[in-house]
Coordinates of C-alpha atoms and ligand atoms in Angstrom, one line a residue:
X1 CA 5.1 8.8 4.5
X2 CA 6.3 5.3 4.3
X3 CA 8.8 4.2 1.7
X4 CA 6.3 1.6 0.5
X5 CA 3.1 3.2 -0.5
X6 CA 0.3 0.8 -0.4
X7 CA -2.3 1.4 -3.0
X8 CA -5.2 -0.8 -3.1
X9 CA -7.9 -1.9 -5.4
X10 CA -11.3 -1.4 -3.7
X11 CA -12.5 -4.8 -4.8
X12 CA -15.7 -5.4 -6.6
X13 CA -17.7 -8.6 -6.7
X14 CA -16.7 -10.9 -9.5
X15 CA -20.3 -11.8 -10.5
X16 CA -22.7 -9.0 -10.9
X17 CA -26.4 -9.6 -11.3
X18 CA -27.3 -9.2 -15.0
X19 CA -30.3 -7.0 -14.3
X20 CA -28.0 -4.3 -13.1
X21 CA -27.2 -3.6 -16.7
X22 CA -30.3 -4.8 -18.5
X23 CA -30.9 -1.5 -20.3
X24 CA -27.6 -1.5 -22.0
X25 CA -27.5 -5.2 -22.9
X26 CA -30.7 -4.9 -25.0
X27 CA -28.7 -2.9 -27.5
X28 CA -26.5 -5.8 -28.3
X29 CA -28.0 -7.9 -31.1
X30 CA -26.3 -11.0 -29.7
X31 CA -27.1 -11.5 -26.1
X32 CA -24.0 -12.2 -24.1
X33 CA -21.8 -12.2 -27.2
X34 CA -18.3 -11.5 -25.8
X35 CA -16.2 -8.6 -26.5
X36 CA -13.2 -10.2 -28.3
X37 CA -10.0 -8.6 -27.4
X38 CA -6.6 -9.3 -29.0
X39 CA -3.3 -8.2 -27.8
X40 CA -0.1 -8.9 -29.8
X41 CA 3.0 -9.2 -27.6
X42 CA 5.1 -10.6 -30.4
X43 CA 5.1 -7.6 -32.8
X44 CA 6.4 -4.9 -30.5
X45 CA 7.1 -1.6 -32.3
X46 CA 8.8 1.3 -30.5
X47 CA 7.9 -0.2 -27.1
X48 CA 4.2 -0.4 -28.1
X49 CA 1.8 -3.2 -28.8
X50 CA -1.4 -3.3 -30.8
X51 CA -4.8 -4.1 -29.3
X52 CA -8.0 -4.9 -31.1
X53 CA -11.4 -4.8 -29.4
X54 CA -14.3 -6.5 -31.3
X55 CA -17.7 -6.1 -29.7
X56 CA -21.0 -7.6 -30.8
X57 CA -23.1 -5.7 -33.3
X58 CA -24.5 -2.4 -32.0
X59 CA -28.0 -1.3 -32.9
X60 CA -27.4 2.3 -31.9
X61 CA -25.8 5.0 -34.2
X62 CA -23.2 6.3 -31.7
X63 CA -21.2 4.5 -29.1
X64 CA -18.5 5.8 -26.8
X65 CA -15.3 3.7 -26.2
X66 CA -13.5 4.3 -23.0
X67 CA -10.2 3.5 -21.3
X68 CA -10.3 4.0 -17.5
X69 CA -9.5 7.3 -16.0
X70 CA -9.0 5.7 -12.7
X71 CA -9.2 2.2 -11.3
X72 CA -10.3 1.1 -7.8
X73 CA -7.7 1.5 -5.1
X74 CA -5.4 3.9 -6.7
X75 CA -7.3 7.0 -5.4
X76 CA -5.9 9.0 -8.2
X77 CA -6.9 10.1 -11.7
X78 CA -4.3 8.5 -14.0
X79 CA -5.9 8.8 -17.4
X80 CA -4.7 5.5 -18.9
X81 CA -6.1 6.8 -22.2
X82 CA -3.0 9.0 -22.5
X83 CA -1.0 5.9 -23.3
X84 CA -3.3 5.0 -26.3
X85 CA -2.1 6.0 -29.8
X86 CA -3.4 5.8 -33.3
X87 CA -7.0 5.0 -32.3
X88 CA -9.2 3.7 -35.2
X89 CA -12.7 2.5 -35.5
X90 CA -13.1 0.0 -38.4
X91 CA -16.3 -1.1 -40.2
X92 CA -16.9 -4.7 -41.4
X93 CA -15.0 -3.9 -44.7
X94 CA -12.0 -2.5 -42.9
X95 CA -12.8 1.1 -43.6
X96 CA -12.2 3.7 -41.0
X97 CA -15.3 5.1 -39.3
X98 CA -15.4 8.6 -38.1
X99 CA -14.6 9.0 -34.4
X100 CA -14.1 12.0 -32.1
X101 CA -11.8 12.1 -29.1
X102 CA -13.9 13.5 -26.3
X103 CA -11.2 13.6 -23.6
X104 CA -8.0 11.8 -22.7
X105 CA -9.9 8.5 -22.2
X106 CA -13.0 8.6 -24.5
X107 CA -13.7 8.3 -28.2
X108 CA -17.2 8.8 -29.7
X109 CA -17.8 6.6 -32.7
X110 CA -20.5 7.4 -35.2
X111 CA -22.0 4.9 -37.6
X112 CA -21.8 2.3 -34.8
X113 CA -24.2 0.0 -36.5
X114 CA -21.3 -0.6 -39.0
X115 CA -18.6 -0.9 -36.3
X116 CA -16.6 -4.1 -36.5
X117 CA -13.9 -3.3 -34.1
X118 CA -11.6 -0.6 -32.6
X119 CA -7.9 -0.8 -32.9
X120 CA -5.1 1.1 -31.2
X121 CA -1.5 1.0 -30.0
X122 CA -0.6 1.0 -26.3
X123 CA 2.5 2.6 -24.9
X124 CA 3.7 1.5 -21.4
X125 CA 4.1 3.6 -18.2
X126 CA 7.2 2.2 -16.5
X127 CA 10.0 3.7 -18.7
X128 CA 8.4 7.1 -18.7
X129 CA 7.8 7.6 -15.0
X130 CA 10.6 10.1 -14.8
X131 CA 9.3 12.2 -17.7
X132 CA 5.6 12.7 -16.8
X133 CA 4.1 14.6 -14.0
X134 CA 2.0 12.5 -11.6
X135 CA 3.2 9.2 -13.0
X136 CA 0.9 6.2 -12.7
X137 CA 1.7 4.3 -9.4
X138 CA 3.9 1.4 -10.7
X139 CA 1.8 -1.5 -9.4
X140 CA -1.1 -0.1 -11.4
X141 CA 1.1 0.7 -14.4
X142 CA 2.2 -1.2 -17.5
X143 CA 5.4 -2.6 -18.9
X144 CA 6.2 -3.5 -22.5
X145 CA 9.8 -4.9 -22.7
X146 CA 10.1 -6.8 -25.9
X147 CA 10.9 -10.5 -25.4
X148 CA 11.5 -10.3 -21.6
X149 CA 8.6 -8.8 -19.6
X150 CA 5.0 -7.6 -20.1
X151 CA 3.1 -6.2 -17.1
X152 CA -0.4 -6.3 -18.3
X153 CA -2.5 -4.3 -15.9
X154 CA -5.3 -4.7 -18.3
X155 CA -7.0 -1.4 -17.6
X156 CA -4.0 0.1 -19.5
X157 CA -4.7 -2.1 -22.5
X158 CA -8.4 -3.0 -22.7
X159 CA -11.3 -0.6 -22.7
X160 CA -15.1 -0.8 -22.7
X161 CA -18.0 0.6 -24.6
X162 CA -20.3 2.9 -22.5
X163 CA -23.2 0.9 -21.1
X164 CA -21.5 -2.4 -21.9
X165 CA -19.3 -3.0 -18.9
X166 CA -21.2 -6.0 -17.8
X167 CA -20.8 -8.1 -21.0
X168 CA -18.3 -11.0 -21.0
X169 CA -14.8 -10.6 -22.5
X170 CA -12.7 -13.0 -24.4
X171 CA -9.0 -12.1 -24.4
X172 CA -6.6 -13.5 -26.9
X173 CA -2.9 -12.9 -26.5
X174 CA -0.2 -13.7 -29.0
X175 CA 3.0 -14.1 -27.0
X176 CA 6.6 -15.1 -27.3
X177 CA 7.0 -18.8 -26.9
X178 CA 9.5 -18.6 -24.0
X179 CA 7.4 -16.3 -21.8
X180 CA 4.7 -17.6 -19.4
X181 CA 1.7 -15.9 -18.1
X182 CA 1.0 -15.6 -14.4
X183 CA -2.6 -14.5 -13.7
X184 CA -5.8 -15.5 -12.0
X185 CA -7.8 -14.7 -15.1
X186 CA -9.5 -17.9 -16.2
X187 CA -8.2 -19.7 -19.3
X188 CA -10.8 -20.3 -22.0
X189 CA -12.1 -23.8 -21.2
X190 CA -12.5 -25.3 -24.6
X191 CA -9.3 -24.2 -26.2
X192 CA -6.2 -26.4 -26.4
X193 CA -3.0 -25.0 -24.9
X194 CA -0.9 -23.3 -27.6
X195 CA 2.7 -22.3 -27.3
X196 CA 2.1 -18.8 -28.7
X197 CA -1.6 -18.1 -28.0
X198 CA -3.2 -17.6 -24.6
X199 CA -7.0 -17.3 -24.4
X200 CA -8.6 -16.0 -21.3
X201 CA -12.2 -15.2 -20.4
X202 CA -13.8 -12.7 -18.0
X203 CA -17.5 -12.4 -17.1
X204 CA -17.5 -8.6 -17.2
X205 CA -15.2 -5.7 -17.6
X206 CA -14.4 -5.5 -13.9
X207 CA -13.1 -9.0 -14.0
X208 CA -10.7 -8.1 -16.8
X209 CA -9.0 -5.4 -14.8
X210 CA -9.2 -7.3 -11.5
X211 CA -6.8 -9.9 -12.9
X212 CA -3.5 -8.5 -14.1
X213 CA -1.2 -10.8 -16.2
X214 CA 2.5 -10.8 -16.0
X215 CA 4.5 -12.4 -18.8
X216 CA 8.1 -13.3 -18.0
X217 CA 10.5 -16.2 -18.3
X218 CA 9.5 -18.9 -15.8
X219 CA 10.5 -17.9 -12.3
X220 CA 7.7 -19.2 -10.2
X221 CA 6.9 -21.1 -7.0
X222 CA 3.6 -22.4 -5.9
X223 CA 2.5 -23.6 -2.4
X224 CA -0.6 -24.6 -0.5
X225 CA -1.8 -22.7 2.5
X226 CA -4.8 -24.3 4.2
X227 CA -6.7 -24.7 1.0
X228 CA -5.3 -21.8 -0.9
X229 CA -2.9 -22.3 -3.8
X230 CA -0.5 -19.4 -3.7
X231 CA 1.7 -18.7 -6.7
X232 CA 4.7 -16.3 -6.5
X233 CA 6.0 -15.2 -9.9
X234 CA 9.0 -13.0 -10.0
X235 CA 10.7 -10.9 -12.7
X236 CA 14.3 -10.1 -11.8
X237 CA 15.8 -8.3 -14.8
X238 CA 19.4 -9.1 -13.9
X239 CA 18.6 -12.5 -12.5
X240 CA 19.4 -11.5 -8.9
X241 CA 16.5 -13.3 -7.3
X242 CA 14.6 -16.5 -7.8
X243 CA 11.0 -17.0 -6.5
X244 CA 12.5 -19.9 -4.4
X245 CA 14.5 -17.3 -2.4
X246 CA 11.3 -15.8 -1.0
X247 CA 9.2 -19.0 -0.8
X248 CA 9.9 -20.0 2.9
X249 CA 9.2 -16.5 4.3
X250 CA 6.0 -16.2 2.2
X251 CA 4.8 -19.7 3.4
X252 CA 5.3 -18.8 7.0
X253 CA 3.8 -15.3 6.7
X254 CA 0.7 -16.4 4.7
X255 CA 0.2 -19.5 7.0
X256 CA 0.1 -17.1 10.0
X257 CA -2.4 -14.9 8.2
X258 CA -4.7 -17.8 7.5
X259 CA -4.5 -18.8 11.1
X260 CA -5.3 -15.3 12.3
X261 CA -8.3 -15.1 10.0
X262 CA -9.6 -18.5 11.1
X263 CA -12.9 -19.4 9.4
X264 CA -13.0 -16.4 7.0
X265 CA -14.0 -17.6 3.6
X266 CA -11.5 -16.7 1.0
X267 CA -10.2 -17.3 -2.4
X268 CA -8.9 -20.7 -3.5
X269 CA -6.2 -19.2 -5.5
X270 CA -3.9 -16.2 -4.9
X271 CA -1.1 -14.9 -7.1
X272 CA 1.7 -12.6 -6.2
X273 CA 3.2 -10.9 -9.3
X274 CA 6.5 -9.4 -8.2
X275 CA 8.2 -7.0 -10.6
X276 CA 11.7 -6.0 -9.6
X277 CA 12.9 -2.8 -11.2
X278 CA 16.3 -2.1 -12.6
X279 CA 17.7 1.2 -11.3
X280 CA 20.3 1.4 -14.1
X281 CA 17.7 2.2 -16.7
X282 CA 14.5 4.2 -16.8
X283 CA 12.2 1.8 -15.0
X284 CA 9.4 1.6 -12.4
X285 CA 10.0 3.3 -9.1
X286 CA 6.6 3.5 -7.4
X287 CA 7.4 0.9 -4.9
X288 CA 4.6 -1.0 -3.2
X289 CA 1.6 -3.0 -4.3
X290 CA -1.9 -2.9 -5.7
X291 CA -4.3 -5.6 -4.6
X292 CA -7.0 -7.4 -6.4
X293 CA -9.5 -10.0 -5.4
X294 CA -7.2 -13.0 -6.1
X295 CA -3.8 -11.5 -6.8
X296 CA -1.5 -8.6 -6.1
X297 CA 1.1 -6.7 -8.2
X298 CA 4.2 -5.8 -6.2
X299 CA 7.0 -3.5 -7.5
X300 CA 10.3 -3.4 -5.6
X301 CA 13.8 -2.5 -6.5
X302 CA 16.1 -5.4 -7.5
X303 CA 19.0 -3.8 -5.5
X304 CA 17.3 -4.6 -2.2
X305 CA 19.3 -7.1 -0.1
X306 CA 17.5 -10.3 0.8
X307 CA 16.7 -9.2 4.4
X308 CA 15.0 -6.0 3.4
X309 CA 13.3 -7.6 0.4
X310 CA 11.8 -10.3 2.7
X311 CA 10.6 -7.8 5.2
X312 CA 9.1 -5.6 2.5
X313 CA 7.3 -8.6 1.0
X314 CA 5.9 -9.5 4.4
X315 CA 4.6 -6.0 5.1
X316 CA 3.3 -5.3 1.6
X317 CA 1.8 -8.7 0.7
X318 CA 0.2 -9.3 4.1
X319 CA -1.6 -5.9 3.7
X320 CA -2.8 -6.8 0.2
X321 CA -3.9 -10.3 1.2
X322 CA -6.0 -8.9 4.0
X323 CA -8.0 -7.0 1.5
X324 CA -9.9 -10.3 1.0
X325 CA -11.7 -9.2 4.2
X326 CA -12.4 -5.7 3.1
X327 CA -13.3 -4.5 0.6
X328 CA -13.6 -7.9 -1.0
X329 CA -16.2 -9.3 1.4
X330 CA -17.4 -6.0 2.9
X331 CA -17.9 -3.0 0.6
X332 CA -20.4 -0.4 -0.4
X333 CA -22.4 0.1 -3.6
X334 CA -19.9 2.8 -4.6
X335 CA -17.3 0.0 -5.0
X336 CA -19.6 -2.7 -6.3
X337 CA -20.7 -0.5 -9.2
X338 CA -17.4 1.3 -9.8
X339 CA -17.4 3.9 -12.5
X340 CA -14.0 3.9 -14.1
X341 CA -14.4 7.3 -15.6
X342 CA -16.5 9.2 -13.0
X343 CA -15.9 7.3 -9.8
X344 CA -18.0 7.9 -6.6
X345 CA -15.9 7.5 -3.5
X346 CA -17.0 5.9 -0.3
X347 CA -16.8 7.3 3.3
X348 CA -15.1 4.2 4.5
X349 CA -11.4 4.3 3.8
X350 CA -11.0 4.1 7.6
X351 CA -12.1 0.4 7.0
X352 CA -11.0 -0.6 3.5
X353 CA -7.4 0.6 4.1
X354 CA -7.3 1.3 7.9
X355 CA -8.7 -2.1 9.0
X356 CA -6.5 -3.8 6.4
X357 CA -3.3 -2.1 7.5
X358 CA -4.2 -2.6 11.2
X359 CA -4.7 -6.4 10.7
X360 CA -1.4 -6.5 8.7
X361 CA 0.3 -5.5 11.9
X362 CA -1.9 -7.2 14.5
X363 CA -1.6 -10.6 13.0
X364 CA 2.2 -10.4 13.3
X365 CA 2.0 -9.9 17.1
X366 CA -0.9 -12.4 17.5
X367 CA 0.9 -15.1 15.6
X368 CA 4.3 -14.4 17.2
X369 CA 6.1 -13.1 14.1
X370 CA 7.1 -9.9 16.0
X371 CA 7.5 -9.0 19.7
X372 CA 5.2 -6.8 21.8
X373 CA 7.9 -4.1 21.7
X374 CA 8.0 -4.3 17.9
X375 CA 4.2 -3.9 17.7
X376 CA 4.2 -0.9 20.1
X377 CA 7.0 0.6 18.1
X378 CA 5.0 0.3 14.9
X379 CA 1.9 1.9 16.4
X380 CA 4.0 4.7 17.9
X381 CA 5.5 5.3 14.4
X382 CA 2.0 5.5 13.0
X383 CA 1.0 8.1 15.7
X384 CA 4.1 10.1 14.8
X385 CA 3.5 9.8 11.0
X386 CA -0.2 10.7 11.4
X387 CA 0.7 14.1 12.7
X388 CA 2.3 15.0 9.4
X389 CA -1.3 15.0 8.0
X390 CA -4.2 17.1 9.0
X391 CA -5.2 15.5 12.3
X392 CA -8.4 17.6 12.5
X393 CA -9.7 16.5 9.1
X394 CA -12.8 14.3 9.2
X395 CA -11.7 10.9 8.0
X396 CA -15.2 10.2 6.5
X397 CA -15.3 13.5 4.6
X398 CA -11.7 13.0 3.4
X399 CA -12.5 9.5 2.2
X400 CA -15.6 10.7 0.3
X401 CA -13.6 13.4 -1.5
X402 CA -10.2 11.7 -1.8
X403 CA -9.7 12.7 -5.4
X404 CA -10.2 16.4 -4.5
X405 CA -8.2 19.1 -2.7
X406 CA -7.5 19.5 0.2
X407 CA -8.2 15.8 0.9
X408 CA -6.0 14.1 -1.7
X409 CA -2.7 15.0 -0.1
X410 CA -3.9 13.4 3.1
X411 CA -4.5 10.1 1.4
X412 CA -1.6 8.2 2.9
X413 CA -2.9 8.9 6.4
X414 CA -5.3 5.9 5.8
X415 CA -2.2 3.7 6.5
X416 CA -1.3 5.7 9.6
X417 CA -4.3 7.2 11.4
X418 CA -6.6 4.8 9.6
X419 CA -4.8 1.9 11.3
X420 CA -4.9 3.7 14.7
X421 CA -8.7 4.3 14.4
X422 CA -9.0 0.5 14.2
X423 CA -6.6 0.0 17.1
X424 CA -8.8 2.2 19.3
X425 CA -12.0 0.5 18.1
X426 CA -10.4 -2.9 18.8
X427 CA -9.6 -1.9 22.3
X428 CA -13.1 -0.5 22.9
X429 CA -14.6 -3.7 21.7
X430 CA -12.3 -5.9 23.8
X431 CA -13.1 -3.7 26.9
X432 CA -16.8 -3.7 26.5
X433 CA -17.1 -7.4 25.8
X434 CA -14.7 -8.6 28.5
X435 CA -12.1 -9.5 26.0
X436 CA -14.4 -11.5 23.7
X437 CA -15.1 -9.2 20.8
X438 CA -12.7 -7.5 18.5
X439 CA -12.4 -5.8 15.1
X440 CA -11.7 -9.2 13.6
X441 CA -15.0 -10.4 15.1
X442 CA -16.8 -7.4 13.7
X443 CA -15.4 -7.9 10.2
X444 CA -16.4 -11.5 10.3
X445 CA -20.0 -10.5 11.3
X446 CA -20.1 -7.9 8.6
X447 CA -18.9 -10.3 5.9
X448 CA -21.6 -12.8 7.0
X449 CA -24.2 -10.1 6.7
X450 CA -23.0 -8.6 3.4
X451 CA -20.4 -10.5 1.4
X452 CA -18.8 -10.4 -2.0
X453 CA -22.0 -9.8 -3.9
X454 CA -24.0 -7.8 -1.4
X455 CA -22.8 -4.3 -1.0
X456 CA -23.9 -2.1 1.9
X457 CA -25.4 1.4 1.7
X458 CA -22.4 3.7 2.2
X459 CA -24.2 6.1 4.6
X460 CA -25.8 3.3 6.7
X461 CA -22.6 1.5 7.8
X462 CA -21.7 3.5 10.8
X463 CA -25.2 3.0 12.3
X464 CA -25.1 -0.6 11.3
X465 CA -21.8 -1.2 13.2
X466 CA -23.1 0.7 16.3
X467 CA -26.3 -1.4 16.3
X468 CA -24.0 -4.5 16.4
X469 CA -21.8 -3.2 19.1
X470 CA -21.8 -0.5 21.9
X471 CA -22.7 3.2 22.4
X472 CA -19.0 3.9 22.9
X473 CA -18.4 2.9 19.3
X474 CA -21.0 5.5 18.3
X475 CA -19.3 8.2 20.3
X476 CA -15.9 7.2 18.8
X477 CA -17.2 7.4 15.2
X478 CA -18.9 10.7 15.8
X479 CA -15.9 12.3 17.5
X480 CA -13.0 10.9 15.6
X481 CA -14.0 9.3 12.3
X482 CA -17.0 11.5 11.2
X483 CA -16.0 14.3 13.5
X484 CA -12.8 16.3 13.6
X485 CA -11.5 15.8 17.1
X486 CA -7.9 14.3 17.2
X487 CA -7.6 11.1 19.1
X488 CA -6.1 11.0 22.6
X489 CA -4.3 7.7 22.2
X490 CA -3.3 7.5 25.8
X491 CA -7.0 7.2 26.7
X492 CA -7.2 3.9 24.8
X493 CA -3.8 2.6 25.8
X494 CA -4.8 3.1 29.5
X495 CA -7.6 0.6 29.0
X496 CA -5.0 -2.1 28.3
X497 CA -2.5 -0.9 30.9
X498 CA -0.2 1.0 28.5
X499 CA 0.9 4.6 28.0
X500 CA 3.1 6.6 25.7
X501 CA 5.8 8.0 27.9
X502 CA 9.4 9.2 27.8
X503 CA 11.8 6.5 28.9
X504 CA 15.6 6.4 29.2
X505 CA 17.5 4.4 26.7
X506 CA 21.3 3.7 26.7
X507 CA 23.3 5.6 24.1
X508 CA 27.0 6.6 23.7
X509 CA 29.0 9.6 24.9
X510 CA 29.7 11.1 21.5
X511 CA 27.6 8.9 19.2
X512 CA 24.0 7.7 19.3
X513 CA 24.6 4.5 17.5
X514 CA 26.0 5.6 14.1
X515 CA 24.9 9.2 14.6
X516 CA 27.4 11.7 16.1
X517 CA 26.3 14.3 18.6
X518 CA 28.7 16.7 17.1
X519 CA 29.4 18.3 13.7
X520 CA 32.3 20.1 12.0
X521 CA 32.1 23.7 10.9
X522 CA 34.1 23.7 7.6
X523 CA 33.6 27.5 7.2
X524 CA 35.2 28.2 10.6
X525 CA 38.6 26.4 10.7
X526 CA 36.8 23.0 10.9
X527 CA 36.0 23.4 14.6
X528 CA 34.0 20.7 16.1
X529 CA 30.8 21.7 17.8
X530 CA 27.8 20.0 19.6
X531 CA 25.0 19.7 17.1
X532 CA 22.1 22.1 17.4
X533 CA 18.4 21.4 17.6
X534 CA 18.7 17.8 18.6
X535 CA 18.0 16.1 21.8
X536 CA 21.3 15.7 23.7
X537 CA 22.2 12.8 25.9
X538 CA 22.6 12.9 29.6
X539 CA 26.4 13.2 29.3
X540 CA 26.2 16.6 27.7
X541 CA 23.1 17.7 29.7
X542 CA 24.7 16.8 33.0
X543 CA 27.8 18.8 32.1
X544 CA 25.4 21.7 31.2
X545 CA 26.8 21.8 27.7
X546 CA 24.5 23.0 24.8
X547 CA 24.0 22.6 21.1
X548 CA 26.4 24.9 19.3
X549 CA 29.2 24.8 21.9
X550 CA 32.6 24.5 20.2
X551 CA 35.0 22.0 21.7
X552 CA 38.3 23.7 22.7
X553 CA 39.9 21.6 25.3
X554 CA 39.1 18.1 26.6
X555 CA 41.1 16.6 29.5
X556 CA 43.9 19.1 28.9
X557 CA 44.1 18.4 25.2
X558 CA 43.5 21.2 22.6
X559 CA 40.7 19.9 20.4
X560 CA 40.4 19.8 16.6
X561 CA 39.0 17.1 14.4
X562 CA 42.3 15.1 14.6
X563 CA 42.8 15.3 18.3
X564 CA 39.1 14.5 19.1
X565 CA 39.3 11.1 17.4
X566 CA 41.4 9.4 20.1
X567 CA 39.3 10.8 22.8
X568 CA 36.2 9.4 21.2
X569 CA 38.1 6.1 21.0
X570 CA 38.9 6.3 24.7
X571 CA 35.3 7.1 25.6
X572 CA 34.3 3.6 24.7
X573 CA 36.3 2.4 27.7
X574 CA 35.0 5.1 30.1
X575 CA 33.1 4.0 33.2
X576 CA 30.5 6.2 34.9
X577 CA 32.8 7.5 37.6
X578 CA 35.5 8.7 35.1
X579 CA 35.8 12.4 35.4
X580 CA 36.1 14.6 32.3
X581 CA 37.1 18.3 32.1
X582 CA 36.1 20.4 29.1
X583 CA 36.4 23.9 27.8
X584 CA 33.9 25.0 25.2
X585 CA 33.4 28.2 23.4
X586 CA 29.9 29.6 23.5
X587 CA 29.0 32.9 21.9
X588 CA 32.7 33.9 21.9
X589 CA 33.0 33.0 25.6
X590 CA 35.1 30.2 27.1
X591 CA 33.3 28.0 29.5
X592 CA 35.0 25.2 31.5
X593 CA 33.1 22.3 33.0
X594 CA 34.1 19.2 34.9
X595 CA 32.3 16.2 36.2
X596 CA 31.8 12.4 36.1
X597 CA 30.9 11.1 32.6
X598 CA 28.1 9.0 34.0
X599 CA 26.2 6.3 32.1
X600 CA 25.0 8.1 28.9
X601 CA 21.2 7.8 28.3
X602 CA 18.8 9.6 26.0
X603 CA 15.1 10.0 26.4
X604 CA 12.9 8.3 23.9
X605 CA 9.1 8.2 23.4
X606 CA 7.7 4.7 23.9
X607 CA 4.5 2.8 24.4
X608 CA 5.2 1.0 27.6
X609 CA 3.3 -0.9 30.3
X610 CA 1.9 1.2 33.2
X611 CA 3.0 0.0 36.7
X612 CA 0.5 -1.5 39.1
X613 CA -2.3 -2.4 36.8
X614 CA -5.1 -4.8 37.7
X615 CA -5.1 -8.4 36.6
X616 CA -8.2 -7.6 34.6
X617 CA -6.3 -5.0 32.6
X618 CA -3.5 -7.4 31.9
X619 CA -6.0 -10.0 30.8
X620 CA -7.6 -7.5 28.4
X621 CA -4.2 -6.6 26.9
X622 CA -3.5 -10.3 26.4
X623 CA -6.8 -10.8 24.8
X624 CA -6.0 -7.9 22.4
X625 CA -2.5 -9.0 21.5
X626 CA -2.3 -12.7 22.1
X627 CA -5.8 -13.8 21.6
Ligands
LIG701 ZN1 -4.6 -1.4 0.9

């Protein structure tokens, strides 16, 4: 598994047709009367803030208030209701109405006709991640740090009344005067700016949770990329980083993404909310990001050096940004009408996450941000990582049941095998179309056909794609996405003149880079022996030495830890024809060997070009990688 887990919101359209919820709306006496939400960030008590939710008047006797159990893209049941305390339903006179807690996330309120509002306190997730089992993934979590930072992933603060998810929301936030909000949530239009009150609106509940807000002292950079205004807002608790430190790299990266996407319609505004966690106190440590329609929340450690931080931001943010293609533009009904407390999962994680992750790598080679070698290395790493999961598990079945066993532990394979499925499909499309068509072409066609407000039928998508493409795509889906046959990647690499093969790579005599080929046995007089169960280099192999052999004599010198050091030092000056003599102890026996040291090499697995391939094949490879 990668260090940076990428979790993603399966994005739902921002404007849902009102007839989808007509039955529920009739129960509200005031059509379209907004649910007025207030959050007080000034009066923080015990790391908690108070929230009030004031709906229109109900005409039913009982209503159920819910906080999400899960949110799109996290693929886990997080029960945000567990962080709610002191829940109260109040009538118009301020008296408490009877309510019953149904489960971690739901409260049933009787006498709803009298209900004025509900009120409760919210605890945050970041500083208790160590204490709870199955902690909320930090980019979906919440932070309440009085006077300095509030990470308002609003699904942790704001709930909804059953049957009333499609009504508009008005969100009023009382905030410290020196903190500023970064969010893509719309400001209420007819309200004057106020130093301590922010007022936002959302057309429906989904829009509330799709637009997180981060409050922090100003540390923000904005820039234009081909018609998109990107804002990077950063919270660095010990003031290690400024948003300006990352600006240039983000401008280059997102510019390349826009170029790669070409004419794909996308958002006009995109916000990156970067929370840097402090490892000296209990704080967030689920590093990675959660994407939304028009923003992403990223959590990374503040201790990263600038080089690693930049690379992490490139890899994480590029992935999140590509979600504007899928599921933002291309998604099924399961996602369009997401049920926050009883979600139905889609079969198509191979696309929502796999295509996204594949594009996040492909654009880097196509736009010249990385070399061909780097790209192959990344794909090979994905092949290797994918083998840590169940390679014979149907990807479609896993996706549909991702919250259940035994599928849930295979989730992170969507970033490994999910990306590789797309690589193979991309190669098939290029091959069959003489280099013309690609996965990007397919996604553009699908987004023209469907789009933000028009979901597809989950079970019809495979057939839909096949009808737009080739029978080979059908076979591939049936065998490797719906079916359970592991992919033979070399079959697809061969189409573009590549193969995975073992190749020789230079190494050292006693060290492979920083890693020694030997170890010390402290239990046994600190003798130095050749490490076991590793692949030895040609130097040891040619001398017929083996893992576990104890060095006794080298070039006439008795060997211990002290006397080996100068020999290692000398070895840096050895030339291949230098002759070395060694005596090693193997299973109590002394074995002497002698021979030229040679040029030390090791075997490594690589994706490399096949020799003698046709011009056609090379053209196809170039179409794939350099389009
Ligand atoms: Zn994702």
